[in-house]
JSON list of C-alpha atoms in Angstrom, two decimals:
[
{"chain": "O", "resi": 575, "resn": "MET", "atom": "CA", "xyz": [0.09, -0.10, -0.18]},
{"chain": "O", "resi": 576, "resn": "THR", "atom": "CA", "xyz": [1.02, 3.45, -1.20]},
{"chain": "O", "resi": 577, "resn": "GLU", "atom": "CA", "xyz": [1.22, 5.70, 1.85]},
{"chain": "O", "resi": 578, "resn": "TRP", "atom": "CA", "xyz": [0.40, 9.44, 0.20]},
{"chain": "O", "resi": 579, "resn": "VAL", "atom": "CA", "xyz": [1.19, 12.19, 2.97]},
{"chain": "O", "resi": 580, "resn": "GLU", "atom": "CA", "xyz": [-1.24, 15.48, 2.69]},
{"chain": "O", "resi": 581, "resn": "SER", "atom": "CA", "xyz": [-0.20, 19.67, 2.78]},
{"chain": "O", "resi": 582, "resn": "GLY", "atom": "CA", "xyz": [-2.08, 21.70, 5.02]},
{"chain": "O", "resi": 583, "resn": "GLY", "atom": "CA", "xyz": [-1.37, 24.10, 2.28]},
{"chain": "O", "resi": 584, "resn": "GLY", "atom": "CA", "xyz": [2.04, 24.86, 2.25]},
{"chain": "O", "resi": 585, "resn": "PRO", "atom": "CA", "xyz": [4.48, 22.73, 1.20]},
{"chain": "O", "resi": 586, "resn": "LEU", "atom": "CA", "xyz": [6.10, 19.27, 1.97]},
{"chain": "O", "resi": 587, "resn": "ILE", "atom": "CA", "xyz": [9.15, 19.24, 4.00]},
{"chain": "O", "resi": 588, "resn": "ALA", "atom": "CA", "xyz": [11.91, 16.17, 3.61]},
{"chain": "O", "resi": 589, "resn": "VAL", "atom": "CA", "xyz": [14.06, 16.41, 7.16]},
{"chain": "O", "resi": 590, "resn": "PRO", "atom": "CA", "xyz": [16.73, 14.14, 7.61]},
{"chain": "O", "resi": 591, "resn": "GLU", "atom": "CA", "xyz": [15.60, 12.53, 10.80]},
{"chain": "O", "resi": 592, "resn": "ALA", "atom": "CA", "xyz": [18.79, 13.35, 12.32]},
{"chain": "O", "resi": 593, "resn": "VAL", "atom": "CA", "xyz": [17.54, 17.03, 12.82]},
{"chain": "O", "resi": 594, "resn": "LEU", "atom": "CA", "xyz": [13.76, 17.01, 12.84]},
{"chain": "O", "resi": 595, "resn": "PRO", "atom": "CA", "xyz": [13.88, 18.62, 17.11]},
{"chain": "O", "resi": 596, "resn": "PHE", "atom": "CA", "xyz": [15.41, 21.60, 15.10]},
{"chain": "O", "resi": 597, "resn": "TRP", "atom": "CA", "xyz": [12.76, 22.12, 12.32]},
{"chain": "O", "resi": 598, "resn": "THR", "atom": "CA", "xyz": [10.96, 24.32, 14.39]},
{"chain": "O", "resi": 599, "resn": "GLY", "atom": "CA", "xyz": [7.70, 25.09, 11.28]},
{"chain": "O", "resi": 600, "resn": "ALA", "atom": "CA", "xyz": [5.21, 27.47, 11.82]},
{"chain": "O", "resi": 601, "resn": "ASP", "atom": "CA", "xyz": [6.47, 27.97, 15.52]},
{"chain": "O", "resi": 602, "resn": "GLY", "atom": "CA", "xyz": [9.83, 29.87, 16.57]},
{"chain": "O", "resi": 603, "resn": "ASP", "atom": "CA", "xyz": [10.98, 32.86, 17.84]},
{"chain": "O", "resi": 604, "resn": "GLU", "atom": "CA", "xyz": [12.90, 33.97, 14.93]},
{"chain": "O", "resi": 605, "resn": "PRO", "atom": "CA", "xyz": [10.85, 36.88, 12.58]},
{"chain": "O", "resi": 606, "resn": "SER", "atom": "CA", "xyz": [11.19, 34.17, 10.04]},
{"chain": "O", "resi": 607, "resn": "SER", "atom": "CA", "xyz": [10.52, 31.43, 10.97]},
{"chain": "O", "resi": 608, "resn": "ASP", "atom": "CA", "xyz": [11.30, 27.40, 9.51]},
{"chain": "O", "resi": 609, "resn": "TYR", "atom": "CA", "xyz": [7.84, 27.31, 8.13]},
{"chain": "O", "resi": 610, "resn": "ASP", "atom": "CA", "xyz": [8.10, 30.88, 6.43]},
{"chain": "O", "resi": 611, "resn": "ARG", "atom": "CA", "xyz": [11.79, 29.86, 5.29]},
{"chain": "O", "resi": 612, "resn": "ALA", "atom": "CA", "xyz": [9.63, 26.83, 3.10]},
{"chain": "O", "resi": 613, "resn": "CYS", "atom": "CA", "xyz": [7.18, 28.86, 1.44]},
{"chain": "O", "resi": 614, "resn": "ALA", "atom": "CA", "xyz": [9.67, 31.26, 0.34]},
{"chain": "O", "resi": 615, "resn": "VAL", "atom": "CA", "xyz": [11.88, 28.01, -1.50]},
{"chain": "O", "resi": 616, "resn": "ASP", "atom": "CA", "xyz": [11.42, 29.44, -5.46]},
{"chain": "O", "resi": 617, "resn": "GLY", "atom": "CA", "xyz": [10.21, 26.38, -8.40]},
{"chain": "O", "resi": 618, "resn": "HIS", "atom": "CA", "xyz": [9.49, 22.26, -7.81]},
{"chain": "O", "resi": 619, "resn": "VAL", "atom": "CA", "xyz": [12.28, 21.79, -4.80]},
{"chain": "O", "resi": 620, "resn": "GLY", "atom": "CA", "xyz": [14.93, 23.79, -2.70]},
{"chain": "O", "resi": 621, "resn": "LEU", "atom": "CA", "xyz": [17.37, 23.31, 0.25]},
{"chain": "O", "resi": 622, "resn": "VAL", "atom": "CA", "xyz": [17.07, 24.89, 3.04]},
{"chain": "O", "resi": 623, "resn": "PRO", "atom": "CA", "xyz": [19.45, 24.98, 6.61]},
{"chain": "O", "resi": 624, "resn": "VAL", "atom": "CA", "xyz": [18.14, 22.61, 8.99]},
{"chain": "O", "resi": 625, "resn": "GLY", "atom": "CA", "xyz": [20.51, 21.71, 12.31]},
{"chain": "O", "resi": 626, "resn": "ASP", "atom": "CA", "xyz": [24.21, 21.00, 10.68]},
{"chain": "O", "resi": 627, "resn": "THR", "atom": "CA", "xyz": [22.23, 19.79, 7.58]},
{"chain": "O", "resi": 628, "resn": "ARG", "atom": "CA", "xyz": [19.93, 20.24, 5.13]},
{"chain": "O", "resi": 629, "resn": "ALA", "atom": "CA", "xyz": [16.11, 19.60, 4.60]},
{"chain": "O", "resi": 630, "resn": "LEU", "atom": "CA", "xyz": [14.33, 18.89, 1.16]},
{"chain": "O", "resi": 631, "resn": "VAL", "atom": "CA", "xyz": [12.12, 21.10, 0.27]},
{"chain": "O", "resi": 632, "resn": "LEU", "atom": "CA", "xyz": [8.79, 20.59, -2.62]},
{"chain": "O", "resi": 633, "resn": "GLY", "atom": "CA", "xyz": [7.48, 23.34, -3.68]},
{"chain": "O", "resi": 634, "resn": "ASP", "atom": "CA", "xyz": [5.12, 24.78, -6.23]},
{"chain": "O", "resi": 635, "resn": "GLU", "atom": "CA", "xyz": [2.30, 22.97, -4.92]},
{"chain": "O", "resi": 636, "resn": "PRO", "atom": "CA", "xyz": [0.83, 21.50, -2.22]},
{"chain": "O", "resi": 637, "resn": "ALA", "atom": "CA", "xyz": [0.15, 18.97, -3.76]},
{"chain": "O", "resi": 638, "resn": "SER", "atom": "CA", "xyz": [-0.13, 14.88, -1.94]},
{"chain": "O", "resi": 639, "resn": "THR", "atom": "CA", "xyz": [3.31, 13.27, -2.46]},
{"chain": "O", "resi": 640, "resn": "ALA", "atom": "CA", "xyz": [4.31, 9.62, -1.94]},
{"chain": "O", "resi": 641, "resn": "PHE", "atom": "CA", "xyz": [7.36, 7.95, -2.14]},
{"chain": "O", "resi": 642, "resn": "LEU", "atom": "CA", "xyz": [8.49, 5.25, -4.33]},
{"chain": "O", "resi": 643, "resn": "PRO", "atom": "CA", "xyz": [11.50, 3.33, -3.32]},
{"chain": "O", "resi": 644, "resn": "GLU", "atom": "CA", "xyz": [11.54, 1.78, -6.35]},
{"chain": "O", "resi": 645, "resn": "TYR", "atom": "CA", "xyz": [11.95, 4.31, -8.33]},
{"chain": "O", "resi": 646, "resn": "GLY", "atom": "CA", "xyz": [13.99, 7.46, -6.07]},
{"chain": "O", "resi": 647, "resn": "THR", "atom": "CA", "xyz": [10.84, 9.77, -6.49]},
{"chain": "O", "resi": 648, "resn": "PHE", "atom": "CA", "xyz": [8.35, 11.23, -4.59]},
{"chain": "O", "resi": 649, "resn": "VAL", "atom": "CA", "xyz": [5.61, 11.41, -6.52]},
{"chain": "O", "resi": 650, "resn": "ARG", "atom": "CA", "xyz": [2.96, 14.78, -6.76]},
{"chain": "O", "resi": 651, "resn": "TRP", "atom": "CA", "xyz": [-0.98, 13.59, -7.00]},
{"chain": "O", "resi": 652, "resn": "CYS", "atom": "CA", "xyz": [-2.05, 16.72, -9.59]},
{"chain": "O", "resi": 653, "resn": "ALA", "atom": "CA", "xyz": [-5.11, 15.35, -10.76]},
{"chain": "O", "resi": 654, "resn": "ALA", "atom": "CA", "xyz": [-5.48, 11.79, -11.48]},
{"chain": "O", "resi": 655, "resn": "ASP", "atom": "CA", "xyz": [-9.38, 9.58, -11.49]},
{"chain": "O", "resi": 656, "resn": "SER", "atom": "CA", "xyz": [-7.27, 7.14, -9.27]},
{"chain": "O", "resi": 657, "resn": "GLU", "atom": "CA", "xyz": [-4.20, 6.15, -7.53]},
{"chain": "O", "resi": 658, "resn": "GLU", "atom": "CA", "xyz": [-4.06, 2.84, -9.76]},
{"chain": "O", "resi": 659, "resn": "GLU", "atom": "CA", "xyz": [-4.21, 5.41, -12.80]},
{"chain": "O", "resi": 660, "resn": "LEU", "atom": "CA", "xyz": [-1.52, 8.18, -11.31]},
{"chain": "O", "resi": 661, "resn": "LEU", "atom": "CA", "xyz": [0.28, 4.89, -9.97]},
{"chain": "O", "resi": 662, "resn": "ALA", "atom": "CA", "xyz": [0.35, 3.40, -13.51]},
{"chain": "O", "resi": 663, "resn": "GLN", "atom": "CA", "xyz": [1.74, 6.54, -15.37]},
{"chain": "O", "resi": 664, "resn": "VAL", "atom": "CA", "xyz": [5.04, 7.02, -13.57]},
{"chain": "O", "resi": 665, "resn": "PRO", "atom": "CA", "xyz": [7.46, 5.02, -15.24]},
{"chain": "O", "resi": 666, "resn": "ALA", "atom": "CA", "xyz": [6.06, 6.74, -18.79]},
{"chain": "O", "resi": 667, "resn": "ALA", "atom": "CA", "xyz": [6.39, 9.89, -16.94]},
{"chain": "O", "resi": 668, "resn": "LEU", "atom": "CA", "xyz": [9.72, 9.21, -15.82]},
{"chain": "O", "resi": 669, "resn": "ASP", "atom": "CA", "xyz": [11.17, 8.67, -19.57]},
{"chain": "O", "resi": 670, "resn": "ALA", "atom": "CA", "xyz": [9.17, 11.67, -20.56]},
{"chain": "O", "resi": 671, "resn": "ALA", "atom": "CA", "xyz": [9.44, 14.27, -17.75]},
{"chain": "O", "resi": 672, "resn": "VAL", "atom": "CA", "xyz": [12.04, 17.60, -18.71]},
{"chain": "O", "resi": 673, "resn": "TRP", "atom": "CA", "xyz": [13.69, 18.18, -15.63]},
{"chain": "O", "resi": 674, "resn": "ALA", "atom": "CA", "xyz": [14.56, 21.61, -13.84]},
{"chain": "O", "resi": 675, "resn": "PRO", "atom": "CA", "xyz": [17.87, 22.23, -13.02]},
{"chain": "O", "resi": 676, "resn": "GLU", "atom": "CA", "xyz": [18.98, 19.06, -11.01]},
{"chain": "O", "resi": 677, "resn": "VAL", "atom": "CA", "xyz": [19.99, 20.25, -6.87]},
{"chain": "O", "resi": 678, "resn": "GLU", "atom": "CA", "xyz": [23.27, 18.51, -4.16]},
{"chain": "O", "resi": 679, "resn": "TRP", "atom": "CA", "xyz": [21.63, 16.95, -1.15]},
{"chain": "O", "resi": 680, "resn": "ARG", "atom": "CA", "xyz": [23.52, 15.96, 1.62]},
{"chain": "O", "resi": 681, "resn": "VAL", "atom": "CA", "xyz": [21.74, 13.37, 3.43]},
{"chain": "O", "resi": 682, "resn": "PRO", "atom": "CA", "xyz": [22.97, 11.87, 6.58]},
{"chain": "O", "resi": 683, "resn": "GLY", "atom": "CA", "xyz": [20.08, 8.79, 6.92]},
{"chain": "O", "resi": 684, "resn": "ALA", "atom": "CA", "xyz": [17.13, 8.70, 6.32]},
{"chain": "O", "resi": 685, "resn": "VAL", "atom": "CA", "xyz": [14.10, 11.46, 6.53]},
{"chain": "O", "resi": 686, "resn": "VAL", "atom": "CA", "xyz": [10.44, 12.46, 7.01]},
{"chain": "O", "resi": 687, "resn": "LEU", "atom": "CA", "xyz": [8.86, 13.67, 4.75]},
{"chain": "O", "resi": 688, "resn": "PHE", "atom": "CA", "xyz": [5.06, 16.14, 6.63]},
{"chain": "O", "resi": 689, "resn": "ASP", "atom": "CA", "xyz": [3.68, 18.98, 6.19]},
{"chain": "O", "resi": 690, "resn": "ALA", "atom": "CA", "xyz": [6.26, 22.29, 6.71]},
{"chain": "O", "resi": 691, "resn": "ALA", "atom": "CA", "xyz": [4.47, 24.29, 9.50]},
{"chain": "O", "resi": 692, "resn": "TRP", "atom": "CA", "xyz": [4.54, 20.68, 11.39]},
{"chain": "O", "resi": 693, "resn": "PRO", "atom": "CA", "xyz": [7.76, 21.53, 14.22]},
{"chain": "O", "resi": 694, "resn": "GLY", "atom": "CA", "xyz": [9.83, 18.83, 13.74]},
{"chain": "O", "resi": 695, "resn": "ASP", "atom": "CA", "xyz": [9.56, 16.53, 16.75]},
{"chain": "O", "resi": 696, "resn": "GLY", "atom": "CA", "xyz": [5.42, 17.16, 16.31]},
{"chain": "O", "resi": 697, "resn": "SER", "atom": "CA", "xyz": [5.67, 15.16, 12.82]},
{"chain": "O", "resi": 698, "resn": "GLU", "atom": "CA", "xyz": [4.63, 11.54, 13.51]},
{"chain": "O", "resi": 699, "resn": "ARG", "atom": "CA", "xyz": [1.35, 13.29, 14.86]},
{"chain": "O", "resi": 700, "resn": "THR", "atom": "CA", "xyz": [0.34, 14.13, 11.73]},
{"chain": "O", "resi": 701, "resn": "ASP", "atom": "CA", "xyz": [0.70, 12.88, 8.17]},
{"chain": "O", "resi": 702, "resn": "HIS", "atom": "CA", "xyz": [3.95, 11.46, 6.92]},
{"chain": "O", "resi": 703, "resn": "VAL", "atom": "CA", "xyz": [6.82, 8.97, 6.15]},
{"chain": "O", "resi": 704, "resn": "ARG", "atom": "CA", "xyz": [9.67, 7.75, 7.46]},
{"chain": "O", "resi": 705, "resn": "VAL", "atom": "CA", "xyz": [11.96, 7.37, 3.53]},
{"chain": "O", "resi": 706, "resn": "GLU", "atom": "CA", "xyz": [14.55, 5.75, 4.59]},
{"chain": "O", "resi": 707, "resn": "LEU", "atom": "CA", "xyz": [18.17, 6.80, 2.68]},
{"chain": "O", "resi": 708, "resn": "GLU", "atom": "CA", "xyz": [21.43, 5.66, 2.46]},
{"chain": "O", "resi": 709, "resn": "PRO", "atom": "CA", "xyz": [23.62, 8.66, 4.02]},
{"chain": "O", "resi": 710, "resn": "GLY", "atom": "CA", "xyz": [25.26, 10.56, 1.12]},
{"chain": "O", "resi": 711, "resn": "ARG", "atom": "CA", "xyz": [24.52, 13.21, -1.49]},
{"chain": "O", "resi": 712, "resn": "TYR", "atom": "CA", "xyz": [21.81, 12.76, -4.33]},
{"chain": "O", "resi": 713, "resn": "GLY", "atom": "CA", "xyz": [21.35, 14.69, -7.01]},
{"chain": "O", "resi": 714, "resn": "VAL", "atom": "CA", "xyz": [17.39, 15.67, -6.83]},
{"chain": "O", "resi": 715, "resn": "ARG", "atom": "CA", "xyz": [15.76, 17.23, -9.69]},
{"chain": "O", "resi": 716, "resn": "ALA", "atom": "CA", "xyz": [12.43, 18.20, -10.63]},
{"chain": "O", "resi": 717, "resn": "ALA", "atom": "CA", "xyz": [9.30, 17.58, -12.73]},
{"chain": "O", "resi": 718, "resn": "HIS", "atom": "CA", "xyz": [5.40, 18.52, -13.62]},
{"chain": "O", "resi": 719, "resn": "VAL", "atom": "CA", "xyz": [4.42, 15.56, -15.94]},
{"chain": "O", "resi": 720, "resn": "PRO", "atom": "CA", "xyz": [1.02, 15.47, -17.97]},
{"chain": "O", "resi": 721, "resn": "ALA", "atom": "CA", "xyz": [0.48, 11.62, -18.09]},
{"chain": "O", "resi": 722, "resn": "GLY", "atom": "CA", "xyz": [-3.12, 11.16, -19.65]},
{"chain": "O", "resi": 723, "resn": "PRO", "atom": "CA", "xyz": [-5.91, 13.72, -20.90]},
{"chain": "O", "resi": 724, "resn": "GLU", "atom": "CA", "xyz": [-6.56, 14.12, -16.52]},
{"chain": "O", "resi": 725, "resn": "THR", "atom": "CA", "xyz": [-3.26, 13.32, -15.59]},
{"chain": "O", "resi": 726, "resn": "TRP", "atom": "CA", "xyz": [-0.51, 15.10, -13.88]},
{"chain": "O", "resi": 727, "resn": "LEU", "atom": "CA", "xyz": [1.56, 14.34, -11.89]},
{"chain": "O", "resi": 728, "resn": "GLY", "atom": "CA", "xyz": [5.17, 15.80, -10.47]},
{"chain": "O", "resi": 729, "resn": "LEU", "atom": "CA", "xyz": [8.35, 13.95, -10.08]},
{"chain": "O", "resi": 730, "resn": "VAL", "atom": "CA", "xyz": [11.38, 14.45, -7.07]},
{"chain": "O", "resi": 731, "resn": "HIS", "atom": "CA", "xyz": [13.59, 11.82, -8.25]},
{"chain": "O", "resi": 732, "resn": "LEU", "atom": "CA", "xyz": [16.37, 10.77, -6.29]},
{"chain": "O", "resi": 733, "resn": "ARG", "atom": "CA", "xyz": [19.36, 10.26, -7.58]},
{"chain": "O", "resi": 734, "resn": "ARG", "atom": "CA", "xyz": [22.86, 8.77, -5.58]},
{"chain": "O", "resi": 735, "resn": "LEU", "atom": "CA", "xyz": [25.90, 10.13, -6.76]},
{"chain": "O", "resi": 736, "resn": "VAL", "atom": "CA", "xyz": [28.72, 8.45, -6.41]},
{"chain": "O", "resi": 737, "resn": "ASN", "atom": "CA", "xyz": [32.16, 10.05, -4.18]}
]
């Protein structure tokens, strides 16, 4: 069964598990909250500092999102009549995607995907999914793909970089 993460209206964020307590979400004493920084990301993806590493912001629109480990890809449900229809289009969409420029993301291990408005230490009380990643560097690229007359999906592909 595919686990989907929903947002209350803002961006979703993948925070390395090791630094979850440092993500304050919409709370905090600073004039600009972590959530504000996530909302400031322009485009499909971006990186924001958290602790001694960075978190991946899934920007653009607050679409329901799942991680498909067999493709190393976050899939964003933009438009489809059913989950089955959307998931069936993923292989062809990956082949047809016109990717935005890639960003490099270094991760210390597993990440947790959740609504950026939540504090990291409260993420287990909301929609979230844990994504097992090997520590290291990843190339992250994103695309918005029309996969049929009424099917659109967003893709955020993670590619392990060597060295």
